[in-house]
Coordinates of N, CA and C in Angstrom, one line a residue:
Chain X
G918 N 15.3 -18.5 14.5 CA 14.7 -17.5 13.7 C 13.2 -17.7 13.6
A919 N 12.5 -16.7 13.0 CA 11.1 -16.7 12.9 C 10.6 -17.8 11.9
V920 N 9.6 -18.5 12.4 CA 9.1 -19.6 11.7 C 7.6 -19.5 11.5
V921 N 7.2 -19.7 10.3 CA 5.7 -19.7 10.0 C 5.3 -21.0 9.5
S922 N 4.4 -21.7 10.2 CA 4.0 -23.0 9.8 C 2.6 -22.9 9.2
Q923 N 2.5 -23.6 8.1 CA 1.3 -23.6 7.3 C 0.7 -25.0 7.1
H924 N -0.6 -25.2 7.3 CA -1.1 -26.6 7.1 C -2.5 -26.5 6.6
P925 N -2.9 -27.5 5.7 CA -2.1 -28.6 5.3 C -1.2 -28.2 4.1
S926 N -0.2 -29.0 3.8 CA 0.6 -28.7 2.7 C -0.1 -29.0 1.3
R927 N -0.9 -30.0 1.4 CA -1.7 -30.4 0.2 C -3.1 -30.8 0.6
V928 N -4.1 -30.4 -0.2 CA -5.5 -30.9 0.1 C -6.2 -31.0 -1.3
I929 N -6.9 -32.0 -1.4 CA -7.8 -32.3 -2.5 C -9.2 -32.3 -2.0
C930 N -10.1 -31.5 -2.6 CA -11.5 -31.6 -2.1 C -12.4 -31.6 -3.2
K931 N -13.6 -31.9 -3.0 CA -14.7 -32.0 -4.0 C -15.3 -30.6 -4.2
S932 N -15.7 -30.3 -5.4 CA -16.3 -29.1 -5.8 C -17.5 -28.9 -4.9
G933 N -17.6 -27.7 -4.3 CA -18.8 -27.3 -3.5 C -18.5 -27.4 -2.0
T934 N -17.4 -28.0 -1.6 CA -17.0 -28.2 -0.2 C -16.2 -26.9 0.2
S935 N -15.9 -26.9 1.4 CA -15.1 -25.8 2.0 C -13.8 -26.4 2.5
V936 N -12.7 -25.6 2.4 CA -11.4 -26.0 2.9 C -10.8 -24.9 3.8
K937 N -10.2 -25.3 4.9 CA -9.6 -24.4 5.8 C -8.1 -24.6 5.8
I938 N -7.4 -23.5 5.7 CA -5.9 -23.5 5.7 C -5.4 -22.7 7.0
E939 N -4.5 -23.3 7.7 CA -4.0 -22.7 8.9 C -2.6 -22.1 8.7
C940 N -2.3 -20.9 9.3 CA -1.1 -20.3 9.3 C -0.7 -19.9 10.7
R941 N 0.4 -20.5 11.2 CA 0.8 -20.1 12.6 C 2.2 -19.6 12.6
S942 N 2.4 -18.6 13.4 CA 3.7 -18.2 13.8 C 4.2 -18.8 15.0
L943 N 5.3 -19.6 14.9 CA 5.7 -20.5 15.9 C 6.4 -19.9 17.0
D944 N 7.2 -18.9 16.8 CA 8.1 -18.4 17.9 C 8.0 -16.9 18.0
F945 N 6.9 -16.3 17.5 CA 6.7 -14.9 17.6 C 5.3 -14.6 17.4
Q946 N 4.9 -13.4 17.8 CA 3.5 -13.0 17.7 C 3.4 -12.1 16.4
A947 N 2.3 -12.4 15.7 CA 2.0 -11.6 14.5 C 0.7 -11.0 14.5
T948 N 0.7 -9.7 14.6 CA -0.6 -9.0 14.6 C -1.2 -8.9 13.2
T949 N -0.3 -9.0 12.2 CA -0.7 -9.0 10.8 C -0.1 -10.2 10.1
M950 N -0.9 -10.9 9.4 CA -0.5 -11.9 8.5 C -1.1 -11.6 7.1
F951 N -0.4 -12.2 6.1 CA -0.8 -12.0 4.7 C -1.1 -13.3 4.0
W952 N -2.1 -13.3 3.2 CA -2.5 -14.5 2.4 C -2.2 -14.1 0.9
Y953 N -1.5 -15.0 0.3 CA -1.2 -15.0 -1.2 C -1.7 -16.1 -1.9
R954 N -1.9 -15.9 -3.2 CA -2.2 -17.0 -4.1 C -1.2 -16.9 -5.2
Q955 N -0.8 -18.1 -5.7 CA 0.2 -18.3 -6.7 C -0.2 -19.3 -7.8
F956 N -0.4 -18.9 -9.0 CA -0.7 -19.7 -10.1 C 0.6 -20.2 -10.7
P957 N 0.6 -21.4 -11.4 CA 2.0 -21.9 -11.9 C 2.8 -20.9 -12.6
K958 N 4.0 -20.8 -12.4 CA 4.9 -20.0 -13.1 C 4.6 -18.5 -13.0
Q959 N 3.8 -18.2 -12.0 CA 3.5 -16.7 -11.8 C 4.0 -16.3 -10.4
S960 N 4.0 -15.0 -10.2 CA 4.5 -14.5 -8.9 C 3.3 -14.5 -8.0
L961 N 3.6 -14.2 -6.7 CA 2.6 -14.2 -5.7 C 1.7 -13.1 -5.8
M962 N 0.4 -13.3 -5.6 CA -0.6 -12.2 -5.7 C -1.2 -12.1 -4.3
L963 N -1.1 -10.9 -3.7 CA -1.7 -10.7 -2.4 C -3.2 -10.8 -2.5
M964 N -3.8 -11.5 -1.6 CA -5.2 -11.7 -1.6 C -5.8 -10.8 -0.5
A965 N -5.2 -10.9 0.7 CA -5.8 -10.2 1.8 C -4.7 -10.0 2.9
T966 N -5.0 -9.0 3.8 CA -4.2 -8.8 5.0 C -5.0 -9.1 6.2
S967 N -4.5 -10.0 7.0 CA -5.3 -10.5 8.1 C -4.8 -9.8 9.4
N968 N -5.7 -9.1 10.1 CA -5.4 -8.4 11.2 C -6.0 -9.1 12.5
E969 N -5.1 -9.3 13.5 CA -5.7 -9.9 14.8 C -6.7 -9.0 15.4
G970 N -7.8 -9.7 15.7 CA -8.9 -9.0 16.4 C -9.8 -8.1 15.6
S971 N -9.6 -8.0 14.3 CA -10.4 -7.1 13.4 C -10.6 -7.8 12.0
K972 N -11.4 -7.2 11.2 CA -11.7 -7.8 9.9 C -10.5 -7.6 8.9
A973 N -10.4 -8.6 8.1 CA -9.3 -8.6 7.1 C -9.5 -7.6 6.1
T974 N -8.4 -7.2 5.5 CA -8.5 -6.3 4.4 C -8.2 -7.0 3.1
Y975 N -9.2 -6.9 2.2 CA -9.1 -7.8 1.0 C -8.6 -6.9 -0.2
E976 N -7.8 -7.5 -1.1 CA -7.4 -6.7 -2.3 C -8.5 -6.7 -3.3
Q977 N -8.4 -5.7 -4.2 CA -9.4 -5.6 -5.2 C -9.6 -6.8 -6.0
G978 N -10.9 -7.3 -6.2 CA -11.1 -8.4 -7.0 C -11.2 -9.8 -6.2
V979 N -10.8 -9.7 -5.0 CA -10.9 -10.9 -4.1 C -12.2 -10.9 -3.3
E980 N -13.0 -12.0 -3.5 CA -14.3 -12.1 -2.8 C -14.1 -12.4 -1.4
K981 N -14.5 -11.5 -0.5 CA -14.4 -11.8 0.9 C -15.3 -12.8 1.4
D982 N -16.4 -13.0 0.8 CA -17.4 -14.1 1.2 C -17.0 -15.4 0.8
K983 N -16.1 -15.5 -0.2 CA -15.6 -16.8 -0.6 C -14.3 -17.2 0.1
F984 N -13.5 -16.2 0.3 CA -12.2 -16.5 1.1 C -12.3 -15.9 2.5
L985 N -12.8 -16.7 3.4 CA -13.0 -16.2 4.7 C -11.7 -16.2 5.5
I986 N -11.3 -15.1 6.2 CA -10.1 -15.0 7.0 C -10.5 -14.8 8.4
N987 N -9.9 -15.5 9.3 CA -10.0 -15.3 10.7 C -8.7 -15.3 11.4
H988 N -8.5 -14.2 12.2 CA -7.2 -14.0 12.8 C -7.5 -13.8 14.3
A989 N -7.8 -14.9 15.0 CA -8.4 -14.9 16.3 C -7.3 -14.7 17.4
S990 N -6.0 -15.0 17.1 CA -5.0 -14.9 18.0 C -3.8 -14.3 17.4
L991 N -2.8 -14.0 18.2 CA -1.5 -13.4 17.7 C -0.7 -14.4 17.0
T992 N -1.0 -15.7 17.0 CA -0.2 -16.6 16.4 C -0.9 -17.5 15.3
L993 N -2.2 -17.2 15.1 CA -2.9 -18.0 14.2 C -3.9 -17.2 13.3
S994 N -3.7 -17.5 12.0 CA -4.7 -16.9 11.0 C -5.2 -18.1 10.2
T995 N -6.4 -18.1 9.8 CA -6.9 -19.2 9.0 C -7.6 -18.6 7.7
L996 N -7.5 -19.3 6.6 CA -8.1 -19.0 5.3 C -9.1 -20.1 5.0
T997 N -10.3 -19.8 4.9 CA -11.3 -20.8 4.5 C -11.8 -20.5 3.1
V998 N -11.6 -21.4 2.2 CA -12.1 -21.4 0.8 C -13.5 -22.0 0.8
T999 N -14.5 -21.2 0.7 CA -15.9 -21.8 0.8 C -16.4 -22.1 -0.6
S1000 N -17.2 -23.1 -0.6 CA -17.8 -23.6 -1.9 C -16.8 -23.6 -3.0
A1001 N -15.8 -24.4 -2.7 CA -14.7 -24.4 -3.7 C -15.1 -24.9 -5.1
H1002 N -14.4 -24.3 -6.1 CA -14.7 -24.8 -7.5 C -13.3 -25.1 -8.1
P1003 N -13.2 -25.8 -9.1 CA -12.0 -26.1 -9.8 C -11.1 -24.9 -10.1
E1004 N -11.7 -23.8 -10.4 CA -10.8 -22.6 -10.7 C -10.2 -22.0 -9.4
D1005 N -10.6 -22.6 -8.2 CA -9.9 -22.2 -7.0 C -8.6 -22.9 -6.8
S1006 N -8.4 -24.0 -7.5 CA -7.2 -24.8 -7.4 C -6.0 -23.9 -7.7
S1007 N -5.1 -23.9 -6.7 CA -3.9 -22.9 -6.7 C -3.1 -23.3 -5.5
F1008 N -2.0 -22.5 -5.5 CA -1.0 -22.6 -4.3 C -1.3 -21.4 -3.4
Y1009 N -1.6 -21.6 -2.3 CA -1.9 -20.5 -1.3 C -0.8 -20.5 -0.2
I1010 N -0.2 -19.3 0.0 CA 0.9 -19.0 0.9 C 0.5 -17.9 1.9
C1011 N 0.9 -18.1 3.1 CA 0.7 -17.1 4.1 C 2.1 -16.6 4.5
S1012 N 2.1 -15.4 5.1 CA 3.4 -14.8 5.6 C 3.0 -13.9 6.8
A1013 N 4.1 -13.6 7.5 CA 4.0 -12.7 8.7 C 5.3 -12.0 8.8
W1014 N 5.3 -10.8 9.4 CA 6.5 -10.0 9.7 C 7.2 -10.7 10.9
G1015 N 8.3 -11.3 10.7 CA 9.1 -12.0 11.8 C 10.1 -11.1 12.4
G1016 N 10.1 -9.8 12.3 CA 11.1 -9.0 12.8 C 12.1 -8.5 11.9
A1017 N 13.0 -7.6 12.2 CA 14.0 -7.0 11.3 C 14.9 -8.0 10.8
A1018 N 15.3 -9.0 11.6 CA 16.3 -9.9 11.1 C 15.7 -10.9 10.1
A1019 N 14.6 -11.5 10.5 CA 13.9 -12.5 9.7 C 13.1 -11.9 8.5
G1020 N 12.6 -10.8 8.8 CA 11.8 -10.1 7.8 C 10.5 -10.8 7.5
Y1021 N 10.1 -10.7 6.3 CA 8.8 -11.2 5.8 C 8.9 -12.7 5.7
T1022 N 8.4 -13.4 6.7 CA 8.6 -14.8 6.7 C 7.4 -15.6 6.1
F1023 N 7.7 -16.5 5.2 CA 6.5 -17.2 4.5 C 6.3 -18.6 5.1
G1024 N 5.1 -19.0 5.0 CA 4.8 -20.4 5.3 C 5.2 -21.3 4.1
S1025 N 5.1 -22.6 4.2 CA 5.6 -23.5 3.2 C 4.5 -23.7 2.1
G1026 N 3.4 -23.0 2.2 CA 2.4 -23.1 1.2 C 1.4 -24.3 1.3
T1027 N 0.2 -24.2 0.6 CA -0.7 -25.2 0.6 C -1.2 -25.4 -0.9
R1028 N -1.0 -26.5 -1.4 CA -1.5 -26.9 -2.7 C -2.9 -27.3 -2.7
L1029 N -3.9 -26.5 -3.1 CA -5.3 -26.9 -3.2 C -5.7 -27.4 -4.6
T1030 N -6.3 -28.5 -4.6 CA -6.8 -29.1 -5.8 C -8.3 -29.3 -5.6
V1031 N -9.1 -28.7 -6.4 CA -10.6 -29.0 -6.4 C -11.0 -29.8 -7.5
V1032 N -11.6 -30.9 -7.2 CA -12.0 -31.8 -8.3 C -13.6 -31.9 -8.4
Chain F
K1125 N 3.7 5.2 -9.5 CA 3.2 3.9 -9.1 C 4.3 3.0 -8.7
N1126 N 4.1 2.3 -7.6 CA 5.2 1.4 -7.1 C 5.2 0.2 -7.9
Q1127 N 6.4 -0.1 -8.5 CA 6.6 -1.3 -9.3 C 8.0 -1.9 -9.1
V1128 N 8.0 -3.2 -9.2 CA 9.3 -3.9 -9.1 C 9.3 -4.8 -10.4
E1129 N 10.4 -4.6 -11.2 CA 10.6 -5.4 -12.4 C 11.8 -6.2 -12.3
Q1130 N 11.7 -7.5 -12.7 CA 12.9 -8.4 -12.6 C 13.2 -8.9 -14.0
S1131 N 14.5 -9.1 -14.2 CA 14.9 -9.7 -15.5 C 16.1 -10.5 -15.2
P1132 N 16.4 -11.6 -16.1 CA 15.4 -12.0 -17.1 C 14.2 -12.8 -16.4
Q1133 N 13.3 -13.0 -17.2 CA 12.1 -13.7 -16.7 C 12.5 -15.2 -16.4
S1134 N 13.3 -15.8 -17.2 CA 13.8 -17.1 -17.0 C 15.2 -17.2 -17.5
L1135 N 16.0 -18.2 -16.9 CA 17.4 -18.3 -17.2 C 17.8 -19.7 -17.0
I1136 N 18.6 -20.2 -18.0 CA 19.1 -21.6 -18.0 C 20.7 -21.5 -18.0
I1137 N 21.3 -22.1 -17.1 CA 22.8 -22.1 -17.0 C 23.3 -23.5 -16.7
L1138 N 24.6 -23.7 -17.0 CA 25.2 -25.0 -16.6 C 25.7 -24.9 -15.2
E1139 N 25.7 -26.0 -14.6 CA 26.2 -26.2 -13.2 C 27.7 -25.7 -13.2
G1140 N 28.0 -24.9 -12.1 CA 29.3 -24.4 -12.0 C 29.5 -23.0 -12.5
K1141 N 28.6 -22.5 -13.4 CA 28.6 -21.2 -13.9 C 28.0 -20.2 -13.0
N1142 N 28.4 -18.9 -13.2 CA 27.8 -17.8 -12.5 C 26.7 -17.2 -13.2
C1143 N 25.8 -16.4 -12.5 CA 24.8 -15.7 -13.2 C 24.4 -14.5 -12.3
T1144 N 23.7 -13.5 -13.0 CA 23.3 -12.4 -12.3 C 21.8 -12.1 -12.6
L1145 N 21.1 -11.8 -11.6 CA 19.6 -11.5 -11.8 C 19.4 -10.1 -11.5
Q1146 N 18.6 -9.4 -12.2 CA 18.4 -8.0 -12.0 C 17.0 -7.6 -11.4
C1147 N 16.9 -6.5 -10.7 CA 15.8 -6.0 -10.1 C 15.8 -4.6 -10.2
N1148 N 14.8 -4.0 -10.9 CA 14.7 -2.5 -11.0 C 13.3 -2.1 -10.3
Y1149 N 13.4 -1.1 -9.5 CA 12.2 -0.7 -8.8 C 11.9 0.8 -8.9
T1150 N 10.6 1.1 -8.7 CA 10.1 2.5 -8.6 C 9.2 2.5 -7.4
V1151 N 9.8 2.4 -6.2 CA 9.1 2.4 -5.0 C 9.5 3.5 -4.1
S1152 N 8.5 4.1 -3.5 CA 8.8 5.3 -2.6 C 7.8 5.4 -1.6
P1153 N 8.1 5.7 -0.3 CA 9.4 5.9 0.2 C 10.1 4.5 0.4
F1154 N 11.3 4.3 -0.1 CA 12.0 3.1 0.0 C 12.4 2.7 1.4
S1155 N 12.2 1.5 1.9 CA 12.6 1.1 3.2 C 13.7 0.1 3.1
N1156 N 13.4 -1.0 2.4 CA 14.5 -2.1 2.2 C 14.1 -3.0 1.0
L1157 N 15.1 -3.8 0.6 CA 14.9 -4.6 -0.5 C 15.4 -6.0 -0.2
R1158 N 14.6 -7.0 -0.4 CA 14.9 -8.4 -0.1 C 14.9 -9.3 -1.3
W1159 N 15.8 -10.2 -1.3 CA 15.8 -11.2 -2.4 C 15.4 -12.5 -1.7
Y1160 N 14.4 -13.2 -2.3 CA 13.9 -14.5 -1.8 C 14.1 -15.6 -2.9
K1161 N 14.4 -16.8 -2.3 CA 14.5 -18.0 -3.2 C 13.2 -18.8 -2.9
Q1162 N 12.5 -19.2 -4.0 CA 11.3 -20.0 -3.9 C 11.5 -21.3 -4.7
D1163 N 11.6 -22.4 -3.9 CA 11.7 -23.7 -4.6 C 10.3 -24.1 -5.0
T1164 N 10.2 -24.9 -6.1 CA 8.9 -25.3 -6.6 C 8.0 -25.9 -5.5
G1165 N 6.8 -25.4 -5.3 CA 5.9 -26.0 -4.4 C 6.2 -25.6 -2.9
R1166 N 7.1 -24.6 -2.7 CA 7.4 -24.2 -1.4 C 7.2 -22.7 -1.2
G1167 N 7.2 -22.3 0.1 CA 7.2 -20.9 0.3 C 8.5 -20.2 0.1
P1168 N 8.6 -18.9 -0.2 CA 9.9 -18.2 -0.4 C 10.7 -18.2 0.8
V1169 N 11.9 -18.2 0.7 CA 12.9 -18.1 1.9 C 13.8 -16.9 1.6
S1170 N 13.9 -16.1 2.6 CA 14.8 -14.9 2.5 C 16.3 -15.2 2.3
L1171 N 16.9 -14.5 1.3 CA 18.4 -14.7 1.1 C 19.1 -13.5 1.7
T1172 N 18.7 -12.3 1.3 CA 19.4 -11.1 1.8 C 18.4 -10.0 2.0
I1173 N 18.8 -9.1 2.8 CA 18.1 -7.8 2.9 C 19.0 -6.6 2.8
M1174 N 18.6 -5.7 2.0 CA 19.4 -4.5 1.8 C 18.6 -3.3 2.2
T1175 N 19.3 -2.4 3.0 CA 18.7 -1.1 3.4 C 19.3 0.0 2.5
F1176 N 18.8 1.2 2.6 CA 19.2 2.3 1.7 C 20.7 2.5 1.7
S1177 N 21.3 2.3 2.9 CA 22.8 2.7 3.0 C 23.7 1.5 2.6
E1178 N 23.2 0.3 2.3 CA 24.0 -0.8 2.0 C 24.2 -1.1 0.5
N1179 N 25.3 -1.3 0.1 CA 25.7 -1.5 -1.4 C 25.7 -3.0 -1.7
T1180 N 26.3 -3.7 -0.8 CA 26.6 -5.2 -1.1 C 26.3 -6.0 0.2
K1181 N 25.7 -7.1 -0.1 CA 25.6 -8.0 1.0 C 25.7 -9.5 0.5
S1182 N 26.4 -10.3 1.2 CA 26.6 -11.7 0.7 C 25.9 -12.7 1.7
N1183 N 25.6 -13.8 1.1 CA 25.1 -14.9 1.9 C 25.5 -16.2 1.2
G1184 N 26.7 -16.7 1.6 CA 27.3 -17.8 0.9 C 27.6 -17.5 -0.5
R1185 N 27.1 -18.2 -1.4 CA 27.3 -18.0 -2.9 C 26.5 -17.0 -3.5
Y1186 N 25.6 -16.3 -2.7 CA 24.7 -15.3 -3.2 C 25.2 -14.0 -2.7
T1187 N 25.4 -13.1 -3.7 CA 25.8 -11.7 -3.4 C 24.7 -10.7 -4.0
A1188 N 24.2 -9.9 -3.1 CA 23.2 -8.9 -3.6 C 23.9 -7.5 -3.6
T1189 N 23.6 -6.7 -4.6 CA 24.0 -5.3 -4.6 C 22.8 -4.4 -4.7
L1190 N 23.0 -3.2 -4.2 CA 21.9 -2.2 -4.3 C 22.5 -0.9 -4.7
D1191 N 22.0 -0.3 -5.7 CA 22.2 1.1 -6.1 C 21.0 1.9 -5.9
A1192 N 20.9 2.6 -4.8 CA 19.7 3.4 -4.4 C 19.5 4.5 -5.3
D1193 N 20.5 5.0 -5.9 CA 20.4 6.2 -6.8 C 19.7 5.8 -8.2
T1194 N 20.1 4.7 -8.7 CA 19.5 4.3 -9.9 C 18.3 3.3 -9.6
K1195 N 18.1 2.9 -8.3 CA 17.0 2.0 -8.0 C 17.1 0.7 -8.7
Q1196 N 18.3 0.2 -8.6 CA 18.6 -1.2 -9.2 C 19.2 -2.1 -8.1
S1197 N 18.9 -3.3 -8.2 CA 19.5 -4.4 -7.4 C 19.8 -5.5 -8.3
S1198 N 20.9 -6.3 -7.9 CA 21.3 -7.5 -8.6 C 21.5 -8.6 -7.5
L1199 N 21.3 -9.8 -8.0 CA 21.6 -11.0 -7.2 C 22.6 -11.8 -8.0
H1200 N 23.8 -12.0 -7.6 CA 24.8 -12.7 -8.2 C 25.0 -14.1 -7.6
I1201 N 24.9 -15.1 -8.4 CA 25.1 -16.5 -7.9 C 26.4 -17.0 -8.4
T1202 N 27.2 -17.4 -7.5 CA 28.6 -17.9 -7.9 C 28.6 -19.4 -7.9
A1203 N 29.3 -20.0 -8.9 CA 29.5 -21.5 -8.9 C 28.1 -22.2 -8.8
S1204 N 27.2 -22.0 -9.6 CA 25.9 -22.5 -9.4 C 25.9 -23.9 -9.2
Q1205 N 24.8 -24.4 -8.5 CA 24.6 -25.8 -8.2 C 23.2 -26.2 -8.7
L1206 N 23.0 -27.4 -8.8 CA 21.7 -27.9 -9.3 C 20.6 -27.4 -8.3
S1207 N 20.9 -27.3 -7.0 CA 19.9 -27.0 -6.0 C 19.6 -25.5 -6.1
D1208 N 20.3 -24.7 -6.9 CA 19.9 -23.4 -7.1 C 18.7 -23.2 -8.0
S1209 N 18.4 -24.3 -8.7 CA 17.2 -24.2 -9.6 C 16.0 -23.8 -8.7
A1210 N 15.4 -22.6 -9.0 CA 14.3 -22.1 -8.2 C 13.9 -20.8 -8.9
S1211 N 12.8 -20.2 -8.2 CA 12.4 -18.8 -8.7 C 13.0 -17.9 -7.6
Y1212 N 13.5 -16.8 -8.1 CA 14.1 -15.7 -7.3 C 13.3 -14.5 -7.3
I1213 N 12.8 -14.0 -6.2 CA 11.8 -13.0 -6.1 C 12.5 -11.8 -5.4
C1214 N 12.3 -10.6 -6.0 CA 12.8 -9.3 -5.4 C 11.6 -8.7 -4.8
V1215 N 11.7 -8.3 -3.6 CA 10.6 -7.7 -2.8 C 11.1 -6.3 -2.2
V1216 N 10.4 -5.3 -2.6 CA 10.8 -4.0 -2.1 C 9.8 -3.4 -1.1
S1217 N 10.2 -3.0 0.0 CA 9.2 -2.5 0.9 C 9.2 -0.9 1.1
A1218 N 8.1 -0.4 1.2 CA 8.0 1.1 1.4 C 7.3 1.3 2.7
V1219 N 7.6 2.3 3.5 CA 7.0 2.6 4.7 C 6.5 4.0 4.8
A1220 N 5.2 4.2 5.1 CA 4.7 5.5 5.2 C 3.7 5.5 6.4
S1221 N 3.9 6.4 7.3 CA 3.1 6.6 8.5 C 3.1 5.3 9.3
G1222 N 4.2 4.7 9.3 CA 4.4 3.5 10.1 C 3.8 2.2 9.6
T1223 N 3.2 2.3 8.3 CA 2.7 1.2 7.6 C 3.6 0.7 6.5
Y1224 N 3.9 -0.6 6.5 CA 4.7 -1.2 5.5 C 3.9 -1.6 4.3
K1225 N 4.4 -1.5 3.2 CA 3.8 -2.0 1.9 C 4.9 -2.8 1.2
Y1226 N 4.5 -4.0 0.8 CA 5.5 -4.8 0.1 C 5.1 -4.9 -1.4
I1227 N 6.1 -4.7 -2.2 CA 5.8 -4.8 -3.6 C 6.7 -5.9 -4.2
F1228 N 6.1 -7.0 -4.7 CA 6.8 -8.1 -5.2 C 7.1 -8.0 -6.7
G1229 N 8.3 -8.4 -7.1 CA 8.7 -8.6 -8.5 C 8.0 -9.9 -9.0
T1230 N 8.0 -10.0 -10.3 CA 7.5 -11.2 -10.9 C 8.3 -12.4 -10.9
G1231 N 9.6 -12.2 -10.4 CA 10.5 -13.3 -10.3 C 11.3 -13.7 -11.5
T1232 N 12.4 -14.4 -11.3 CA 13.2 -14.9 -12.3 C 13.3 -16.4 -12.0
R1233 N 12.9 -17.3 -13.0 CA 13.0 -18.7 -12.9 C 14.4 -19.2 -13.4
L1234 N 15.2 -19.7 -12.5 CA 16.5 -20.2 -12.8 C 16.5 -21.7 -12.9
K1235 N 17.1 -22.2 -13.9 CA 17.2 -23.6 -14.0 C 18.7 -23.9 -14.3
V1236 N 19.3 -24.7 -13.4 CA 20.8 -25.1 -13.5 C 20.8 -26.5 -14.0
L1237 N 21.5 -26.8 -15.1 CA 21.6 -28.0 -15.7 C 23.0 -28.7 -15.4
A1238 N 23.0 -30.0 -15.3 CA 24.2 -30.7 -15.0 C 25.1 -30.8 -16.3

């Protein structure tokens, strides 16, 4: 079945630094990937839609200069949190459409802690 | 406005008991409805997918139902196990002009106690 791999699973960084999160579709090509943010005990919130070979589409209220998305190939999308601050600490999850059978397949998530 | 509402928000049951989670939606044009299970600190995993013409679909101890007329779906868990403790998310997809849009419910947090 379709598998989406996300790395790292956990990262702790200092305030002011940047962190890159990778999302890979392992056995299928994904022209579109999605990035979500999830606060404790809350549902997923769509941040942006990542399109291979073109600019990402950001949801209202999401700063595109802070959350840089690059989708350079059909199997890889990256989310870079720039100049991270403690309020950016959250659980970030990516997903991709894995076909009719697998559907909307999610990565395992990245727990970001900014100290 | 496309919306997906889930109830209850949280639920605590004893191991071995059954439970039913509800999902009501106002999404158009409807394409399909999926139930996901999300363990704490993990990404969601698909349990079932229901299209417009399907009324019931099972995956082990999980049985999903769909009433497209009333725009309601339920997820029934039989003989609950401790490992069923998780958040269950209902996701409804709409498709227009070849573009899919996914609307997420807020989830139901289930806790199974020994």
